[in-house]
Amino acid sequence: MARRENRSARPAVVAAVIRLARRGGLHSFSISDLGQALGVSKSCVYRHFESRNDIVAEAVLAYGDSLARHATRAAAGAPSGIRRLQRMLDVWLGDYVLNDGCLILRAGTECASRAQDAVSRSAARAVTAWRGLLASQLEDAVRAGEIGAEVDTQRVVFEIFSFALGLQHDHLFLGDPVEFRQAVLSSILARHGIRMPGATPLLPAGSHPIASQ
């Protein structure tokens, strides 16, 4: 019975970690803070996880999985390729990056200068999985003849990811407006001969900018 209770409690702990980490970063809270957020003792938290690193590592992976599911569901009604990629980017940039920040972007940045541990390995897995999902849509677009076979899809994903990092930094840290961001993203893609059909502007937090099919 105790093991069953432990399993049922883990999602609540992970969800609380995600909320705290998105608000202030991976190092912004202690286990005591986490226990307070959950209304339980510090020792109760440690009954479900062996260490703080294990908790944060699981939370980063869970967040990455949630992003992938959300984006995939939003894109499911569109043809594979460019239109599906567009819907995924709408979700990622509009509902995550510009809505309190994307945790896998934050985790990747924070872990870049730390030794390899459970958290940094989870961050690398989450980032790699998400970039792979974006790359797969670009590869579908190549197969469908929507973009040229000579396009380096990994480079395009790198540039999109770098754009998202800059977008999150300026929006959250500097408080910059986002009106011109769609033009920047469009110009990045245009350099590779990629045009997003019916592109919609990036909107601030709370928006759901899904492009038409």
Short mmCIF file of C-alpha atoms in Angstrom, two decimals:
data_model
loop_
_atom_site.label_atom_id
_atom_site.label_comp_id
_atom_site.label_asym_id
_atom_site.label_seq_id
_atom_site.Cartn_x
_atom_site.Cartn_y
_atom_site.Cartn_z
CA MET A 1 0.00 0.00 0.00
CA ALA A 2 2.83 2.40 0.84
CA ARG A 3 4.41 1.91 -2.57
CA ARG A 4 1.10 2.65 -4.27
CA GLU A 5 0.79 5.87 -2.27
CA ASN A 6 4.35 6.82 -3.20
CA ARG A 7 3.61 6.37 -6.89
CA SER A 8 0.45 8.43 -6.68
CA ALA A 9 2.24 11.25 -4.86
CA ARG A 10 5.09 11.61 -7.35
CA PRO A 11 3.11 13.52 -10.01
CA ALA A 12 2.09 16.14 -7.44
CA VAL A 13 5.71 16.61 -6.38
CA VAL A 14 6.87 16.86 -9.98
CA ALA A 15 4.13 19.38 -10.83
CA ALA A 16 5.14 21.55 -7.87
CA VAL A 17 8.80 21.43 -8.95
CA ILE A 18 7.83 22.53 -12.46
CA ARG A 19 5.87 25.50 -11.10
CA LEU A 20 8.73 26.60 -8.84
CA ALA A 21 11.43 26.06 -11.47
CA ARG A 22 9.53 27.99 -14.14
CA ARG A 23 9.08 30.85 -11.74
CA GLY A 24 12.68 31.20 -10.60
CA GLY A 25 14.92 28.56 -12.12
CA LEU A 26 16.20 25.14 -11.13
CA HIS A 27 18.15 26.44 -8.14
CA SER A 28 15.57 28.90 -6.83
CA PHE A 29 13.91 26.63 -4.29
CA SER A 30 14.84 24.20 -1.54
CA ILE A 31 13.20 20.95 -0.52
CA SER A 32 11.67 22.90 2.37
CA ASP A 33 10.16 25.35 -0.15
CA LEU A 34 8.83 22.41 -2.14
CA GLY A 35 7.30 20.85 0.95
CA GLN A 36 5.68 24.15 1.84
CA ALA A 37 4.22 24.46 -1.67
CA LEU A 38 2.75 20.97 -1.28
CA GLY A 39 1.66 21.43 2.32
CA VAL A 40 3.85 18.56 3.54
CA SER A 41 7.07 18.18 5.50
CA LYS A 42 10.55 18.02 3.99
CA SER A 43 10.87 14.40 5.13
CA CYS A 44 7.63 13.56 3.33
CA VAL A 45 9.11 14.79 0.04
CA TYR A 46 12.18 12.61 0.56
CA ARG A 47 9.97 9.56 1.00
CA HIS A 48 9.19 9.78 -2.72
CA PHE A 49 12.63 10.74 -4.10
CA GLU A 50 16.18 9.95 -3.07
CA SER A 51 17.58 13.44 -3.66
CA ARG A 52 16.74 16.95 -4.82
CA ASN A 53 18.56 16.26 -8.09
CA ASP A 54 16.37 13.24 -8.74
CA ILE A 55 13.24 15.35 -8.25
CA VAL A 56 14.38 18.12 -10.57
CA ALA A 57 15.64 15.65 -13.19
CA GLU A 58 12.26 13.91 -13.32
CA ALA A 59 10.46 17.25 -13.50
CA VAL A 60 12.52 18.41 -16.48
CA LEU A 61 11.74 15.21 -18.39
CA ALA A 62 8.07 15.40 -17.46
CA TYR A 63 7.91 19.00 -18.69
CA GLY A 64 9.57 18.05 -21.99
CA ASP A 65 7.10 15.19 -22.47
CA SER A 66 4.17 17.52 -21.74
CA LEU A 67 5.42 20.06 -24.28
CA ALA A 68 5.79 17.36 -26.93
CA ARG A 69 2.29 15.99 -26.27
CA HIS A 70 0.71 19.46 -26.34
CA ALA A 71 2.46 20.45 -29.55
CA THR A 72 1.76 17.12 -31.24
CA ARG A 73 -1.95 17.30 -30.39
CA ALA A 74 -2.16 20.85 -31.74
CA ALA A 75 -0.44 19.79 -34.97
CA ALA A 76 -2.41 16.57 -35.48
CA GLY A 77 -5.10 18.19 -37.63
CA ALA A 78 -2.60 19.67 -40.08
CA PRO A 79 -0.75 17.85 -42.87
CA SER A 80 2.72 16.67 -41.84
CA GLY A 81 5.58 18.92 -42.80
CA ILE A 82 5.58 22.71 -42.78
CA ARG A 83 2.03 23.20 -41.54
CA ARG A 84 2.51 20.77 -38.68
CA LEU A 85 5.83 22.41 -37.80
CA GLN A 86 4.09 25.77 -37.81
CA ARG A 87 1.50 24.62 -35.32
CA MET A 88 4.19 23.15 -33.07
CA LEU A 89 6.08 26.43 -33.10
CA ASP A 90 2.90 28.36 -32.37
CA VAL A 91 2.34 26.23 -29.27
CA TRP A 92 5.95 26.30 -28.12
CA LEU A 93 6.58 30.00 -28.59
CA GLY A 94 3.11 31.28 -27.72
CA ASP A 95 2.06 28.98 -24.88
CA TYR A 96 5.44 28.17 -23.34
CA VAL A 97 8.28 30.58 -24.20
CA LEU A 98 6.08 33.68 -23.94
CA ASN A 99 4.01 32.28 -21.07
CA ASP A 100 6.36 32.30 -18.05
CA GLY A 101 9.17 30.76 -20.07
CA CYS A 102 9.99 27.28 -21.36
CA LEU A 103 11.59 25.09 -18.70
CA ILE A 104 13.70 23.03 -21.09
CA LEU A 105 15.26 26.24 -22.44
CA ARG A 106 15.93 27.41 -18.89
CA ALA A 107 17.24 24.01 -17.82
CA GLY A 108 19.56 23.73 -20.81
CA THR A 109 21.02 27.16 -20.13
CA GLU A 110 21.43 26.59 -16.39
CA CYS A 111 23.01 23.16 -16.88
CA ALA A 112 25.48 24.25 -19.55
CA SER A 113 28.16 25.17 -16.99
CA ARG A 114 27.55 22.43 -14.42
CA ALA A 115 29.07 18.98 -14.08
CA GLN A 116 27.27 16.03 -15.58
CA ASP A 117 24.61 14.87 -13.13
CA ALA A 118 21.03 13.63 -13.21
CA VAL A 119 19.63 17.12 -13.88
CA SER A 120 21.98 17.99 -16.72
CA ARG A 121 21.45 14.60 -18.33
CA SER A 122 17.68 15.05 -18.16
CA ALA A 123 17.95 18.56 -19.59
CA ALA A 124 20.04 17.24 -22.49
CA ARG A 125 17.53 14.45 -23.14
CA ALA A 126 14.57 16.84 -23.09
CA VAL A 127 16.25 19.36 -25.39
CA THR A 128 17.42 16.67 -27.81
CA ALA A 129 13.98 15.05 -27.95
CA TRP A 130 12.23 18.35 -28.65
CA ARG A 131 14.71 19.38 -31.33
CA GLY A 132 14.36 15.93 -32.86
CA LEU A 133 10.59 16.38 -33.04
CA LEU A 134 10.99 19.70 -34.87
CA ALA A 135 13.59 18.19 -37.20
CA SER A 136 11.25 15.33 -38.08
CA GLN A 137 8.64 17.81 -39.34
CA LEU A 138 11.24 19.55 -41.49
CA GLU A 139 12.35 16.18 -42.89
CA ASP A 140 8.71 15.38 -43.71
CA ALA A 141 8.55 18.72 -45.54
CA VAL A 142 11.63 17.78 -47.56
CA ARG A 143 10.07 14.43 -48.52
CA ALA A 144 6.85 16.21 -49.50
CA GLY A 145 8.76 18.64 -51.71
CA GLU A 146 7.72 21.64 -49.61
CA ILE A 147 11.35 22.62 -49.07
CA GLY A 148 14.49 21.76 -51.02
CA ALA A 149 16.40 18.54 -50.42
CA GLU A 150 19.56 20.61 -49.97
CA VAL A 151 18.23 22.25 -46.80
CA ASP A 152 20.23 21.32 -43.70
CA THR A 153 17.36 20.53 -41.33
CA GLN A 154 19.62 20.29 -38.28
CA ARG A 155 20.95 23.77 -38.94
CA VAL A 156 17.41 25.13 -39.31
CA VAL A 157 16.43 23.57 -35.97
CA PHE A 158 19.55 25.05 -34.37
CA GLU A 159 18.60 28.52 -35.62
CA ILE A 160 14.98 28.15 -34.47
CA PHE A 161 16.16 26.98 -31.06
CA SER A 162 18.63 29.87 -30.80
CA PHE A 163 15.84 32.27 -31.74
CA ALA A 164 13.62 30.83 -28.99
CA LEU A 165 16.42 31.26 -26.43
CA GLY A 166 16.81 34.91 -27.39
CA LEU A 167 13.06 35.43 -27.39
CA GLN A 168 12.72 34.00 -23.89
CA HIS A 169 15.63 36.04 -22.58
CA ASP A 170 14.38 39.36 -23.94
CA HIS A 171 10.75 38.75 -23.01
CA LEU A 172 11.33 37.51 -19.45
CA PHE A 173 14.53 39.31 -18.47
CA LEU A 174 14.27 42.59 -20.37
CA GLY A 175 10.48 42.74 -20.65
CA ASP A 176 10.71 43.55 -24.35
CA PRO A 177 7.58 43.56 -26.52
CA VAL A 178 7.18 40.70 -28.99
CA GLU A 179 5.56 42.37 -31.98
CA PHE A 180 8.52 42.02 -34.35
CA ARG A 181 9.44 38.44 -33.40
CA GLN A 182 7.39 36.74 -36.13
CA ALA A 183 9.28 38.75 -38.73
CA VAL A 184 12.58 37.58 -37.24
CA LEU A 185 11.50 33.93 -37.31
CA SER A 186 10.19 34.28 -40.85
CA SER A 187 13.49 35.77 -42.00
CA ILE A 188 15.44 32.89 -40.41
CA LEU A 189 13.34 30.38 -42.32
CA ALA A 190 13.40 32.40 -45.53
CA ARG A 191 17.20 32.16 -45.62
CA HIS A 192 16.70 28.43 -46.12
CA GLY A 193 13.94 28.83 -48.68
CA ILE A 194 11.22 27.96 -46.17
CA ARG A 195 7.96 29.87 -46.11
CA MET A 196 5.35 29.33 -43.42
CA PRO A 197 1.92 29.44 -45.11
CA GLY A 198 -0.55 31.78 -43.44
CA ALA A 199 1.91 32.68 -40.67
CA THR A 200 0.35 34.28 -37.61
CA PRO A 201 2.07 36.79 -35.34
CA LEU A 202 3.49 35.62 -32.04
CA LEU A 203 1.24 36.80 -29.25
CA PRO A 204 2.00 37.28 -25.58
CA ALA A 205 1.06 35.00 -22.71
CA GLY A 206 -2.41 33.50 -22.76
CA SER A 207 -2.75 33.50 -26.54
CA HIS A 208 -3.27 30.46 -28.74
CA PRO A 209 -2.04 31.44 -32.22
CA ILE A 210 -2.73 28.38 -34.35
CA ALA A 211 -2.29 28.89 -38.07
CA SER A 212 -4.98 27.80 -40.48
CA GLN A 213 -4.47 24.68 -42.54
#
